[in-house]
Structure formats: structure tokens, C-alpha cells
Short mmCIF file of C-alpha atoms and ligand atoms in Angstrom, two decimals:
data_model
loop_
_atom_site.label_atom_id
_atom_site.label_comp_id
_atom_site.label_asym_id
_atom_site.label_seq_id
_atom_site.Cartn_x
_atom_site.Cartn_y
_atom_site.Cartn_z
CA MET A 1174 22.20 98.18 26.78
CA LYS A 1175 18.96 99.59 25.12
CA ARG A 1176 15.23 98.26 26.04
CA GLY A 1177 14.58 97.68 22.44
CA PHE A 1178 16.86 95.41 21.39
CA LEU A 1179 16.87 91.86 23.49
CA THR A 1180 12.77 92.37 22.20
CA THR A 1181 13.61 91.63 19.42
CA ALA A 1182 11.95 88.23 18.06
CA LYS A 1183 15.47 86.16 17.20
CA ALA A 1184 17.13 87.78 20.82
CA LYS A 1185 14.09 86.63 22.61
CA ARG A 1186 14.58 82.82 21.08
CA GLN A 1187 18.13 83.34 21.23
CA LEU A 1188 18.82 84.85 24.69
CA SER A 1189 15.76 82.13 25.87
CA ALA A 1190 17.61 79.15 25.34
CA LEU A 1191 19.83 80.66 28.17
CA ASN A 1192 16.68 78.30 30.02
CA PRO A 1193 13.65 77.75 28.99
CA GLU A 1194 12.35 76.62 32.09
CA TYR A 1195 12.58 81.00 32.48
CA ALA A 1196 11.58 81.19 28.75
CA GLU A 1197 8.25 80.82 30.18
CA LYS A 1198 6.21 80.76 33.43
CA PRO A 1199 2.90 77.87 32.35
CA THR A 1200 -0.08 79.32 34.87
CA THR A 1201 0.83 78.92 38.06
CA LYS A 1202 -1.91 77.36 40.99
CA LYS A 1203 -2.05 78.06 44.16
CA SER A 1204 -0.20 74.99 46.37
CA THR A 1205 -2.34 72.99 47.42
CA SER A 1206 -0.10 71.98 50.50
CA LEU A 1207 -2.41 71.19 53.67
CA PRO A 1208 -1.66 74.30 56.51
CA ALA A 1209 -2.08 73.05 60.36
CA VAL A 1210 -5.55 75.20 61.85
CA SER A 1211 -7.47 74.57 64.58
CA HIS A 1212 -11.50 73.52 65.04
CA GLU A 1213 -11.52 77.20 65.99
CA GLU A 1214 -9.72 78.46 63.21
CA PHE A 1215 -11.27 76.07 60.97
CA LEU A 1216 -14.80 77.25 61.37
CA ASP A 1217 -14.01 81.01 61.92
CA ARG A 1218 -13.23 80.32 57.24
CA MET A 1219 -15.79 78.40 57.01
CA LEU A 1220 -18.18 81.01 57.83
CA GLU A 1221 -15.48 83.99 56.46
CA GLY A 1222 -16.32 81.59 53.10
CA LYS A 1223 -12.35 82.04 53.09
CA GLY A 1224 -10.61 78.50 52.51
CA ILE A 1225 -9.84 75.94 54.73
CA THR A 1226 -6.81 74.55 52.84
CA LYS A 1227 -5.43 76.32 50.18
CA GLY A 1228 -6.27 75.45 46.69
CA THR A 1229 -9.42 74.32 48.00
CA SER A 1230 -11.82 77.31 48.08
CA LEU A 1231 -15.03 77.60 50.69
CA ILE A 1232 -17.60 79.36 49.04
CA PRO A 1233 -20.21 80.77 51.59
CA PRO A 1234 -23.40 77.54 53.20
CA LEU A 1235 -25.53 80.04 52.59
CA ASN A 1236 -25.18 83.61 51.78
CA VAL A 1237 -22.91 84.97 54.34
CA ALA A 1238 -22.52 88.00 52.93
CA GLU A 1239 -25.02 88.85 54.61
CA ALA A 1240 -25.89 86.40 57.39
CA ASN A 1241 -25.92 88.15 60.54
CA GLU A 1242 -23.78 87.64 64.14
CA SER A 1243 -26.47 85.42 65.29
CA PHE A 1244 -26.99 82.80 62.55
CA THR A 1245 -23.24 83.51 62.81
CA GLU A 1246 -22.80 81.97 66.42
CA GLU A 1247 -25.59 79.40 65.27
CA VAL A 1248 -23.52 77.75 63.55
CA LYS A 1249 -20.08 78.28 65.48
CA LYS A 1250 -22.80 76.55 68.07
CA GLY A 1251 -23.79 73.25 66.23
CA ALA A 1252 -20.62 72.35 65.29
CA ALA A 1253 -18.89 72.67 68.21
CA GLN A 1254 -21.62 70.60 69.52
CA MET A 1255 -20.93 68.61 67.09
CA MET A 1256 -17.43 67.98 67.52
CA ASP A 1257 -17.61 67.22 71.11
CA MET A 1258 -20.30 64.59 70.30
CA MET A 1259 -17.78 63.26 67.70
CA GLY A 1260 -15.06 63.23 70.53
CA TYR A 1261 -13.00 66.05 68.03
CA THR A 1262 -10.90 67.99 69.47
CA ASP A 1263 -7.58 70.48 67.96
CA ASP A 1264 -5.21 68.06 68.82
CA ASP A 1265 -7.33 65.75 66.97
CA PHE A 1266 -6.53 68.22 63.61
CA LYS A 1267 -3.26 68.82 64.50
CA LYS A 1268 -2.35 64.73 63.39
CA ALA A 1269 -4.71 65.27 60.30
CA TYR A 1270 -1.48 67.80 59.40
CA VAL A 1271 0.99 65.83 60.05
CA SER A 1272 3.56 65.84 57.25
CA ALA A 1273 6.59 63.37 56.25
CA PRO A 1274 10.24 64.69 57.81
CA ASP A 1275 11.53 66.98 55.62
CA GLU A 1276 14.50 66.39 55.21
CA ASN A 1277 15.60 69.08 52.85
CA ASP A 1278 14.22 72.22 55.25
CA PRO A 1279 17.87 74.67 54.17
CA GLY A 1280 15.58 76.94 57.78
CA ALA A 1281 14.75 80.18 58.09
CA PHE A 1282 17.74 82.84 56.65
CA VAL A 1283 16.92 86.68 56.76
CA ASN A 1284 18.52 88.80 54.55
CA THR A 1285 20.28 91.32 55.26
CA PRO A 1286 22.22 93.88 52.89
CA HIS A 1287 25.76 93.34 53.29
CA GLU A 1288 28.37 95.95 51.68
CA ASP A 1289 30.26 94.12 50.16
CA ASP A 1290 26.93 91.77 48.08
CA ASP A 1291 28.78 91.98 45.33
CA LEU A 1292 26.60 89.93 41.60
CA SER A 1293 29.49 87.74 41.10
CA ARG A 1294 32.29 85.82 43.57
CA HIS A 1295 33.66 82.39 42.23
CA VAL A 1296 32.65 79.69 44.90
CA GLN A 1297 33.63 76.19 45.15
CA VAL A 1298 31.72 74.32 46.83
CA PRO A 1299 33.37 71.43 47.98
CA PHE A 1300 32.12 67.34 47.67
CA PRO A 1301 33.19 64.32 48.31
CA GLY A 1302 34.96 63.42 44.62
CA GLY A 1303 35.36 67.17 42.95
CA TRP A 1304 33.90 70.92 43.29
CA THR A 1305 30.70 72.64 41.97
CA GLN A 1306 32.39 76.10 41.01
CA CYS A 1307 30.07 78.73 40.77
CA LEU A 1308 29.94 82.43 40.26
CA ILE A 1309 27.16 83.71 42.52
CA SER A 1310 26.28 86.75 44.29
CA GLY A 1311 27.54 87.44 47.77
CA TYR A 1312 23.97 87.19 48.85
CA LEU A 1313 23.70 83.27 47.77
CA ASP A 1314 27.22 83.31 49.25
CA ARG A 1315 26.36 83.78 52.20
CA ARG A 1316 22.35 81.85 51.60
CA LEU A 1317 24.12 78.88 51.04
CA LYS A 1318 27.13 79.04 54.34
CA HIS A 1319 23.45 79.66 56.54
CA ILE A 1320 22.62 76.28 55.67
CA SER A 1321 23.73 73.77 58.77
CA GLY A 1322 25.80 70.82 57.25
CA PHE A 1323 25.80 72.93 54.00
CA PRO A 1324 26.34 70.56 51.21
CA ARG A 1325 24.40 67.58 52.82
CA PRO A 1326 24.73 64.31 51.24
CA ILE A 1327 23.23 63.16 48.98
CA LYS A 1328 21.17 60.32 48.15
CA GLU A 1329 23.71 57.53 46.86
CA ARG A 1330 21.92 54.97 45.08
CA GLY A 1331 24.26 51.40 45.71
CA ASN A 1332 22.05 50.11 42.53
CA LYS A 1333 22.63 52.88 39.77
CA ALA A 1334 19.04 52.89 37.37
CA TYR A 1335 20.45 54.20 34.44
CA ARG A 1336 23.20 53.85 31.81
CA ILE A 1337 24.50 56.85 29.67
CA SER A 1338 23.56 55.99 25.80
CA SER A 1339 23.32 56.32 22.08
CA SER A 1340 19.78 57.19 21.50
CA PRO A 1341 18.83 57.36 17.46
CA GLY A 1342 18.06 61.26 15.92
CA LYS A 1343 19.39 62.63 19.61
CA GLY A 1344 22.76 61.87 20.24
CA LEU A 1345 23.10 60.00 23.65
CA GLY A 1346 20.40 59.96 26.24
CA MET A 1347 19.77 58.48 29.58
CA PHE A 1348 18.10 54.88 30.26
CA ALA A 1349 16.75 52.56 32.61
CA THR A 1350 18.71 49.67 33.94
CA ARG A 1351 15.35 48.00 35.75
CA LYS A 1352 11.86 48.76 36.49
CA ILE A 1353 11.53 52.08 37.89
CA LYS A 1354 9.04 53.25 39.94
CA MET A 1355 6.82 56.09 40.05
CA GLY A 1356 8.55 58.47 42.79
CA ASP A 1357 11.66 55.70 42.61
CA LEU A 1358 14.09 58.99 42.31
CA ILE A 1359 17.00 58.14 39.31
CA VAL A 1360 19.73 59.93 40.24
CA ASP A 1361 20.57 62.79 42.80
CA GLU A 1362 23.85 64.91 41.32
CA ARG A 1363 25.74 67.57 42.36
CA PRO A 1364 25.89 70.20 39.48
CA MET A 1365 29.57 71.29 37.71
CA MET A 1366 28.91 74.48 37.75
CA VAL A 1367 26.67 76.69 37.92
CA VAL A 1368 26.56 80.32 37.11
CA SER A 1369 24.22 83.80 36.65
CA LEU A 1370 20.95 82.71 34.50
CA SER A 1371 20.41 86.79 33.12
CA PRO A 1372 22.98 88.09 30.39
CA ALA A 1373 22.49 91.22 32.47
CA GLY A 1374 23.38 89.38 35.95
CA LEU A 1375 26.64 89.07 34.38
CA PRO A 1376 29.31 90.96 35.43
CA GLY A 1377 30.52 94.66 33.63
CA VAL A 1378 29.13 94.44 30.89
CA PRO A 1379 30.66 97.63 29.39
CA MET A 1380 28.03 98.45 26.27
CA LYS A 1381 30.18 99.97 23.48
CA GLU A 1382 28.07 102.59 22.01
CA GLY A 1383 27.59 103.17 18.55
CA LEU A 1384 26.43 99.87 17.85
CA THR A 1385 23.74 97.39 15.58
CA PRO A 1386 21.76 95.41 17.69
CA GLU A 1387 22.78 92.24 15.70
CA GLU A 1388 27.11 93.52 17.39
CA LYS A 1389 25.16 94.20 20.93
CA TYR A 1390 23.95 90.48 21.26
CA GLN A 1391 27.99 88.89 19.87
CA TYR A 1392 28.93 91.25 21.61
CA ILE A 1393 27.28 90.45 25.45
CA LEU A 1394 27.99 86.69 23.82
CA ASN A 1395 31.67 87.18 24.02
CA HIS A 1396 31.86 88.96 27.11
CA SER A 1397 29.26 85.81 28.72
CA GLU A 1398 31.68 83.45 27.21
CA ASN A 1399 35.17 85.33 29.02
CA VAL A 1400 32.85 84.89 31.86
CA MET A 1401 31.97 81.51 31.81
CA ARG A 1402 35.43 80.80 30.85
CA SER A 1403 36.80 82.40 33.90
CA VAL A 1404 34.76 79.69 36.19
CA PHE A 1405 35.75 76.64 33.53
CA GLY A 1406 38.76 77.98 33.82
CA ARG A 1407 38.47 76.64 37.93
CA MET A 1408 37.74 73.18 37.62
CA SER A 1409 39.76 69.48 37.72
CA ASP A 1410 41.51 68.51 34.69
CA GLU A 1411 38.48 65.61 34.20
CA SER A 1412 35.75 67.72 34.84
CA LYS A 1413 37.27 70.06 32.12
CA ASN A 1414 37.23 66.97 30.02
CA VAL A 1415 33.34 66.09 31.08
CA PHE A 1416 32.09 69.90 30.03
CA MET A 1417 33.17 70.13 26.82
CA ASP A 1418 32.30 67.01 25.89
CA LEU A 1419 28.62 67.53 26.29
CA CYS A 1420 26.28 68.67 23.80
CA ASN A 1421 26.32 71.90 22.31
CA SER A 1422 23.49 73.21 19.83
CA HIS A 1423 24.65 76.65 19.54
CA LEU A 1424 27.92 76.04 17.33
CA HIS A 1425 26.52 78.46 14.27
CA ASP A 1426 24.89 80.49 16.64
CA GLY A 1427 27.97 83.83 18.13
CA SER A 1428 27.93 82.05 21.09
CA GLY A 1429 31.97 80.53 22.27
CA PRO A 1430 32.45 77.05 22.94
CA THR A 1431 31.55 77.53 26.59
CA LEU A 1432 28.65 79.35 26.70
CA GLY A 1433 27.53 77.07 23.74
CA VAL A 1434 27.43 74.07 25.95
CA VAL A 1435 26.19 76.06 29.19
CA ARG A 1436 23.18 76.94 26.75
CA THR A 1437 22.72 73.93 25.89
CA ASN A 1438 22.93 72.22 28.93
CA GLY A 1439 22.02 74.07 31.27
CA TYR A 1440 19.02 74.01 33.80
CA GLY A 1441 17.34 76.56 35.48
CA LEU A 1442 17.97 76.78 39.35
CA GLY A 1443 14.06 77.49 41.57
CA ASP A 1444 13.11 80.32 43.73
CA ASP A 1445 15.18 78.95 46.70
CA LEU A 1446 18.40 80.13 45.29
CA LYS A 1447 16.80 83.50 43.58
CA ASP A 1448 19.17 86.30 44.90
CA LYS A 1449 17.37 89.19 46.97
CA THR A 1450 19.44 92.03 46.83
CA LYS A 1451 19.54 96.03 46.42
CA GLU A 1452 22.04 95.02 42.91
CA THR A 1453 19.25 92.58 41.99
CA GLU A 1454 16.47 95.42 42.41
CA LYS A 1455 18.29 97.94 40.63
CA LEU A 1456 19.24 95.35 37.51
CA LEU A 1457 15.58 94.52 37.19
CA GLU A 1458 14.96 98.12 36.71
CA SER A 1459 17.06 98.09 33.80
CA THR A 1460 16.50 94.90 32.85
CA PRO A 1461 13.61 94.16 29.70
CA ASP A 1462 10.46 93.06 30.67
CA ASP A 1463 11.24 89.45 29.24
CA PHE A 1464 13.92 88.46 30.88
CA LYS A 1465 13.16 90.19 34.14
CA ASP A 1466 12.07 86.65 34.95
CA LYS A 1467 15.90 86.12 34.38
CA VAL A 1468 17.58 88.41 36.47
CA GLY A 1469 18.76 86.97 39.91
CA ARG A 1470 18.43 83.41 38.81
CA TYR A 1471 20.97 80.80 38.07
CA THR A 1472 21.44 77.61 35.60
CA SER A 1473 23.73 74.84 36.50
CA VAL A 1474 25.00 72.16 34.54
CA TYR A 1475 26.15 68.60 34.80
CA LYS A 1476 27.43 65.08 34.42
CA ASP A 1477 24.76 62.54 33.90
CA LEU A 1478 21.82 64.85 34.02
CA SER A 1479 22.87 67.19 31.11
CA ARG A 1480 22.37 64.14 29.09
CA VAL A 1481 18.56 63.35 29.45
CA ASN A 1482 17.07 63.93 26.66
CA HIS A 1483 13.74 66.34 25.85
CA SER A 1484 10.29 65.22 25.85
CA CYS A 1485 6.87 66.22 26.02
CA SER A 1486 5.66 63.75 27.77
CA PRO A 1487 8.20 63.60 30.28
CA ASN A 1488 8.55 60.41 32.96
CA THR A 1489 10.23 62.39 35.03
CA HIS A 1490 10.11 65.42 37.24
CA ARG A 1491 13.65 66.80 38.30
CA LYS A 1492 14.24 69.47 41.72
CA PHE A 1493 17.12 70.95 42.67
CA TYR A 1494 17.89 70.92 46.62
CA MET A 1495 19.86 73.55 47.89
CA THR A 1496 20.77 71.59 51.25
CA SER A 1497 22.46 69.17 49.31
CA PHE A 1498 23.31 71.44 46.17
CA SER A 1499 21.81 68.83 44.00
CA MET A 1500 19.05 67.58 41.29
CA GLN A 1501 16.93 64.67 41.90
CA LEU A 1502 15.72 63.07 38.64
CA ARG A 1503 12.76 60.90 39.99
CA ALA A 1504 10.00 58.85 37.83
CA ALA A 1505 6.80 60.65 37.58
CA ARG A 1506 4.99 57.06 36.47
CA ASP A 1507 6.45 54.00 35.88
CA ILE A 1508 9.72 53.51 34.15
CA GLU A 1509 10.18 49.96 31.99
CA GLU A 1510 13.75 49.13 31.61
CA GLY A 1511 15.32 50.05 28.49
CA GLU A 1512 12.80 53.23 28.58
CA GLU A 1513 14.93 56.48 27.69
CA ILE A 1514 14.54 58.49 30.18
CA PHE A 1515 13.02 62.10 29.59
CA THR A 1516 12.75 65.47 30.66
CA THR A 1517 11.71 69.07 29.35
CA TYR A 1518 13.35 71.67 29.07
CA THR A 1519 9.98 73.41 28.24
CA GLY A 1520 6.42 74.16 29.59
CA ILE A 1521 4.36 70.40 28.57
CA LEU A 1522 1.40 72.14 28.48
CA ARG A 1523 2.15 74.69 25.95
CA PRO A 1524 0.42 74.14 22.23
CA ALA A 1525 2.82 72.02 20.15
CA ALA A 1526 4.39 75.40 18.28
CA GLU A 1527 5.12 77.29 20.84
CA ARG A 1528 6.76 74.32 22.78
CA ALA A 1529 8.93 74.40 18.71
CA GLU A 1530 9.73 77.79 19.09
CA ALA A 1531 11.55 76.96 22.95
CA LEU A 1532 13.35 73.97 21.06
CA LEU A 1533 14.26 75.78 17.95
CA PRO A 1534 17.47 77.09 20.23
CA TYR A 1535 18.34 73.50 20.24
CA GLY A 1536 18.37 72.08 16.95
CA ILE A 1537 15.12 70.89 18.48
CA LYS A 1538 12.66 69.39 15.81
CA CYS A 1539 10.42 66.82 17.94
CA THR A 1540 9.04 64.14 16.59
CA CYS A 1541 7.03 63.20 19.93
CA ARG A 1542 3.46 61.49 19.25
CA ALA A 1543 2.35 65.44 20.69
CA CYS A 1544 3.44 67.05 18.04
CA LEU A 1545 3.04 65.13 15.34
CA ASP A 1546 -0.44 65.11 16.01
CA PRO A 1547 -0.61 68.91 17.19
CA ALA A 1548 -5.08 69.18 16.44
CA LYS A 1549 -5.25 66.22 18.73
CA SER A 1550 -2.39 66.99 21.18
CA ASP A 1551 -3.46 70.46 21.78
CA PRO A 1552 -7.14 70.90 22.83
CA ILE A 1553 -6.00 67.95 25.45
CA ARG A 1554 -3.50 70.00 27.23
CA ALA A 1555 -5.00 73.39 27.00
CA ALA A 1556 -8.41 71.30 28.77
CA VAL A 1557 -5.72 69.87 31.09
CA LEU A 1558 -3.52 73.13 32.02
CA ASN A 1559 -7.38 74.96 32.75
CA ARG A 1560 -9.09 71.94 34.11
CA PRO A 1561 -12.88 73.37 35.76
CA CYS A 1562 -12.66 72.83 39.49
CA VAL A 1563 -15.55 70.42 41.13
CA SER A 1564 -18.04 72.39 42.62
CA VAL A 1565 -20.83 70.58 46.10
CA PRO A 1566 -24.08 71.30 43.18
CA MET A 1567 -26.32 72.87 45.87
CA VAL A 1568 -29.44 70.58 44.11
CA ARG A 1569 -28.74 67.06 43.66
CA GLU A 1570 -30.45 66.30 39.99
CA ALA A 1571 -32.49 63.79 40.41
CA GLY A 1572 -31.61 60.25 39.88
CA ALA A 1573 -27.67 61.44 39.47
CA ARG A 1574 -24.88 59.88 41.67
CA PRO A 1575 -23.75 61.36 45.07
CA ASP A 1576 -20.76 61.84 43.46
CA ALA A 1577 -21.38 62.73 39.66
CA TRP A 1578 -20.46 66.52 40.53
CA ILE A 1579 -16.24 65.39 40.88
CA ASP A 1580 -16.53 63.55 37.65
CA PRO A 1581 -15.08 66.40 35.58
CA ALA A 1582 -11.71 65.73 37.71
CA VAL A 1583 -11.88 62.24 37.14
CA GLN A 1584 -11.96 63.41 33.32
CA THR A 1585 -8.65 65.80 33.61
CA LEU A 1586 -6.78 62.66 35.15
CA ALA A 1587 -7.77 60.09 32.89
CA LYS A 1588 -6.51 63.28 29.90
CA ILE A 1589 -3.38 63.53 31.84
CA GLN A 1590 -2.34 59.94 31.80
CA GLU A 1591 -3.72 59.38 28.33
CA GLU A 1592 -1.79 62.42 27.06
CA GLY A 1593 1.37 61.51 29.58
CA LEU A 1594 1.48 64.38 31.25
CA GLU A 1595 2.03 62.51 34.75
CA GLY A 1596 5.10 65.33 34.76
CA SER A 1597 2.78 67.94 34.86
CA GLU A 1598 2.09 70.08 38.11
CA GLU A 1599 -1.36 69.33 37.12
CA TYR A 1600 -1.30 66.04 37.83
CA HIS A 1601 -0.60 65.71 41.48
CA ARG A 1602 -3.10 68.97 42.04
CA THR A 1603 -5.43 66.82 40.11
CA LEU A 1604 -4.91 64.02 42.08
CA HIS A 1605 -5.40 66.15 45.32
CA GLN A 1606 -8.50 67.65 43.84
CA LEU A 1607 -9.51 64.26 44.40
CA TYR A 1608 -8.57 63.25 47.76
CA ASN A 1609 -10.44 66.29 48.86
CA ALA A 1610 -13.51 65.54 47.07
CA TYR A 1611 -13.86 62.27 48.16
CA VAL A 1612 -12.72 63.46 51.87
CA HIS A 1613 -15.84 65.79 51.78
CA GLN A 1614 -17.73 63.16 50.46
CA ASN A 1615 -17.19 61.03 52.83
CA ASP A 1616 -15.19 58.19 50.83
CA GLU A 1617 -12.86 56.30 52.94
CA LYS A 1618 -11.98 53.55 49.72
CA LYS A 1619 -11.99 56.26 46.85
CA ALA A 1620 -10.21 59.37 49.59
CA LEU A 1621 -7.65 57.12 50.18
CA MET A 1622 -7.00 56.15 46.74
CA TYR A 1623 -6.55 58.90 45.79
CA GLY A 1624 -4.44 59.56 48.86
CA GLU A 1625 -1.96 57.19 47.97
CA LYS A 1626 -1.05 58.24 44.04
CA LEU A 1627 -1.11 61.54 46.11
CA TRP A 1628 1.26 60.30 48.60
CA VAL A 1629 4.08 58.91 45.78
CA ALA A 1630 2.85 61.90 43.04
CA ASN A 1631 4.49 64.68 45.11
CA LEU A 1632 7.13 62.63 46.06
CA ALA A 1633 8.24 61.93 43.11
CA ALA A 1634 7.29 66.24 42.28
CA GLY A 1635 8.85 66.99 45.47
CA GLU A 1636 6.01 67.87 47.03
CA LYS A 1637 5.35 68.01 50.53
CA ARG A 1638 3.35 65.11 51.59
CA TYR A 1639 0.71 64.94 54.96
CA ASP A 1640 -0.22 61.62 57.20
CA ALA A 1641 -4.40 62.36 56.68
CA PHE A 1642 -3.47 60.97 52.92
CA ARG A 1643 -2.72 57.32 53.27
CA LYS A 1644 -3.82 56.56 57.21
CA VAL A 1645 -7.49 56.60 57.51
CA GLU A 1646 -7.64 57.77 61.27
CA LEU A 1647 -5.80 61.10 60.29
CA MET A 1648 -7.94 61.59 57.21
CA LYS A 1649 -11.39 61.18 59.20
CA LYS A 1650 -10.14 63.75 60.79
CA SER A 1651 -9.72 66.56 59.23
CA PRO A 1652 -11.50 69.93 58.01
CA GLN A 1653 -12.88 68.75 55.44
CA TRP A 1654 -14.11 65.07 56.08
CA MET A 1655 -15.80 66.47 59.60
CA ILE A 1656 -17.38 69.33 57.76
CA ALA A 1657 -19.54 66.77 55.52
CA LYS A 1658 -20.45 64.92 58.26
CA MET A 1659 -21.74 68.11 60.09
CA MET A 1660 -23.58 68.71 57.87
CA GLY A 1661 -25.09 64.85 57.23
CA GLY A 1662 -25.92 65.48 53.79
CA LEU A 1663 -26.79 69.11 52.96
CA PRO A 1664 -25.90 71.10 50.34
CA VAL A 1665 -22.07 72.71 51.85
CA LEU A 1666 -21.21 75.11 48.60
CA ARG A 1667 -17.95 74.14 48.32
CA SER A 1668 -15.85 74.19 45.57
CA PHE A 1669 -12.37 72.10 45.03
CA THR A 1670 -9.55 73.52 42.33
C1 SAM B 1803 20.96 68.60 27.51
S1 SAM B 1803 21.38 67.44 25.72
C2 SAM B 1803 20.77 66.31 26.29
C3 SAM B 1803 21.95 65.11 26.19
C4 SAM B 1803 22.37 65.63 24.59
N1 SAM B 1803 21.86 64.24 23.05
C5 SAM B 1803 24.01 64.62 24.68
O1 SAM B 1803 24.28 64.04 23.37
O2 SAM B 1803 25.04 64.49 25.57
C6 SAM B 1803 20.55 68.90 24.87
C7 SAM B 1803 20.68 68.30 23.39
O3 SAM B 1803 20.39 66.46 23.44
C8 SAM B 1803 19.18 66.98 20.98
N2 SAM B 1803 18.62 66.46 22.44
C9 SAM B 1803 17.86 66.05 22.90
N3 SAM B 1803 15.64 66.17 23.48
C10 SAM B 1803 16.09 65.78 21.79
C11 SAM B 1803 15.34 65.48 21.43
N4 SAM B 1803 13.53 65.75 21.81
N5 SAM B 1803 14.84 65.68 19.90
C12 SAM B 1803 15.62 65.26 19.19
N6 SAM B 1803 17.28 66.25 19.50
C13 SAM B 1803 17.19 65.61 21.03
C14 SAM B 1803 19.27 68.43 20.89
O4 SAM B 1803 20.85 68.00 19.97
C15 SAM B 1803 20.25 69.22 21.95
O5 SAM B 1803 20.67 70.41 21.89
#
């Protein structure tokens, strides 16, 4: 494949629809999950000026670069004395970082390349009532087989919370049949099909010489259709009917009927399922830059989840779990009975014009509030994306509230809620920032208020949850709380991202 071809604007537009999630990567910020540290380690980090929690940077309390060893020793000694006085132990630190059990932990897997690790292996993942038909690499096949009890049971809901019915102007859609609270599971579903996201990752595209870019594009589409067809052919008759009944917004662009359904309905799978083989490395070398993020990745098609329409202010999060081989959809905020349930097909913090471009291949001309009034919405979304970190001031302004330095984070949260961006990562990150900042402020009430929200927001987004978010006795054993207590109001230059 020639490098220039896939980088044309048209090809980019068309191929990015294989999965919009990977067409755009919103700025990735550091994870805010808390590491387990001992108080020794904690103090060492503090003195080195390194972060205590990922995402919480610690600016040296004084100019540590210039601080001499005796200063370091003095602080350590003082801190140890203070900890003794307060009755803090290593055990307290460990307890402060107890997290909710992770039933989705797939366990460690060391990838040793195998001779027979091909890129395209037909695999059926069986589950009660059917199979997922997959075309995956030998590596991923081994990765899945390595998971104990694979596939682990999905979370069944006795009382179904949704129906699929008509959504004016959007075809079918998913609607809440009762009130759904933020964090609640709406559906946990296994895909009908899992296939490679990368056009170059499709097995052996023997490109003919002398074709025009358009002919090459059509050639790849035909080839992809044949590959998808080979996976489709392995489905039960019932699944074939359900699959072919799904929406197809690629009827007139040269995609075949099977590829069209995959391109319209496929949800990209996360980093867990990314191939890490020698073959993928080789493929990366020959793939144009714009498509490198698709190499080794997969897309998945569902009976019900593929009926969820797009919104630029979605009310859900979706996350694929390798252990159960299923995708969970959870409420990102409270959803009322009868309300439509939305996901997003593109980065919701991008400007309206970019979102419109990404939605074109779906035939979507979005008419949401944000798309209709970008002059108002774009600056809010940009401010959320580039939200500030908050720093403890060295000198407090006369008359200022002690927690005035946290206001920028409170304002970001207000913007997120006003614009309906609870489905973005910035929501739980901002809550984490606020939780950390108020813990540092030794403000028990506000820290717990944000901690409780963070607990639920992390549940919704499938992020790790720590007991210290909602248990005051554990929160008070955290390094942030302790350091603020230790410094007793003295200026400690710390910033929270
Ligand atoms: C994955 S399907 C979603 C379910 C689909 N509505 C159906 O009837 O099966 C994606 C297609 O739904 C339609 N769609 C989704 N979100 C939309 C929106 N916000 N506005 C208009 N059409 C939308 C488009 O036709 C798009 O290609």
C-alpha cells in the first residue's frame, strides 16, 4: 500500500469510520489512581519533589534542588516525630489505599511470541445461548485462553432497564424504561462479532500494481468485505438475521453489506485487547501515521448496544471487559424513565466542526444543543479539556477564603455539569482533583462530598475505587491529609491536576 493513498482527506474520512474512538485521541492526562506507598516512601517522594499520587504533583516545599542533605534529614526527622505523635503507622498508609475488589482483573500475561501466532484466526467465544464469532490474532487467542474461567459470567439484570424503539430522525434507539441512577449498569452484552479495526491488519491484501487511489481504496473495501463475510458465515441463522437487520450508513461508498454494518455499528475495544506481536510491529512500520493507532486493535458489533445513538453530551460510559468478553454500558449521570440513552461516537471535547467531520461517515448531522451553538459550547468544552491544575498558594491573599485556591476546579465541575459532559474522563478526573485538594485542606465534609461523587463516577467509568474516597477514618490516614496536618497551615507548595 502506498503511503500517500490513505492519507488523502477522503480516505481518512471514510476509514476513520471503522471506529471513531481511534480516529481521535483526546489529550490523555495521567491516571489519578493512587499507588500504595509507605510513609517512608511518601516522605522520600515529598523530599524529592515527586508526585505522591499519579496526577498529583508535589512541588517541592522549598527549593529542594538547593536543599542540602541536612535539611532533608531534618524534615524527615520532623515528619517521623509528627507521625509518632499522631500515631500513624505504615499499616495506616496501606489501609488508606484499600480498593474495591476488581473482579475484572485478567491476571498477568507474559507474551512470548509463538511461531504460529498468525494475525487472523477464526475463534468462537462460547457463552450461554450463543457465540461471539471472532477473527483475531493467535496472540489474542492465547491471551484470552490464559484468563481463568474465561469467559467469566456477565452481569445479568433481572429487571431490564431499557427498550429499543424508534428515535425520531435517528432510526432506532435505546430508551430507559425506569429511572437509572448514575453508575448503574444498563446492559452487559457480549458482541456478535469481533474483527480487526485496521485495514492493513486484514490478512494478506495482495495489492495489484498500477491502480489509481480510488481503485486501491475499492480494492481494500472488497477485500475487507470478503474477510467480514467469512466471519459472518460462521454465525447462527438467527444471529445473521439480527446482524443484517442493524443499521448500515455505508450503502453508497463502495463498502459491501457486511463491512457496511461493521463500520456503522462497531465499537473499538480497549488497550487490553491490543495485539502486541512481532507481526503487529512489522505492520506498524508499513502503516501510514494516521492509521497507526488502529494497528492491532479490534472492533465489536452487538445486538442491543449497537442500537445506541450518538450524542455530544452522552449520558453513559461504555467499557469492554476482556474477562467476561462483554461490554458494559453504565449511566454517567442520572437518567429519567423514558429518556433516550446515548453514547458517543467521537471525542466530545473536540470543537463542533471536528465532531461534525467525524460523524459524517455515519450520515449524522448532529442537531444537539452544542452542535447548534458552537460559539457558546466550543469554549466551554475547550476549557474543560484544558482545565487548570490547582495549586496551594505560597502566600494567602488578605481576606481570601482558605480554600479559594480550589475554585478553578469547582468552576470546571460546574462547566462539565452545565454542558452535560459527565461522560468524559474529565468528570471523574476533576472530582479526583477536588477530593485530593479538600483532603489537603483537611476539610472533612467537602472531601467526603467529592469523594462520594468520585466513588460513583469511577464506578460509572469503570475506574478503580478506593475506600478512602468515602470512609473518613481511611481518608484521614492518607498522605495528603497527614502532610497538611503536619505542616499545620504552613505553605506547602502542592498542585493537584
Ligand atoms: C450504531 S447505529 C445506532 C442505531 C441506529 N439508530 C439504528 O436504527 O439501528 C448508528 C446510526 O444511527 C444513526 N444515528 C446515531 N446517532 C444519531 C444522531 N445523533 N443523529 C442522527 N442519526 C443518528 C445514524 O444513521 C448512524 O449511522
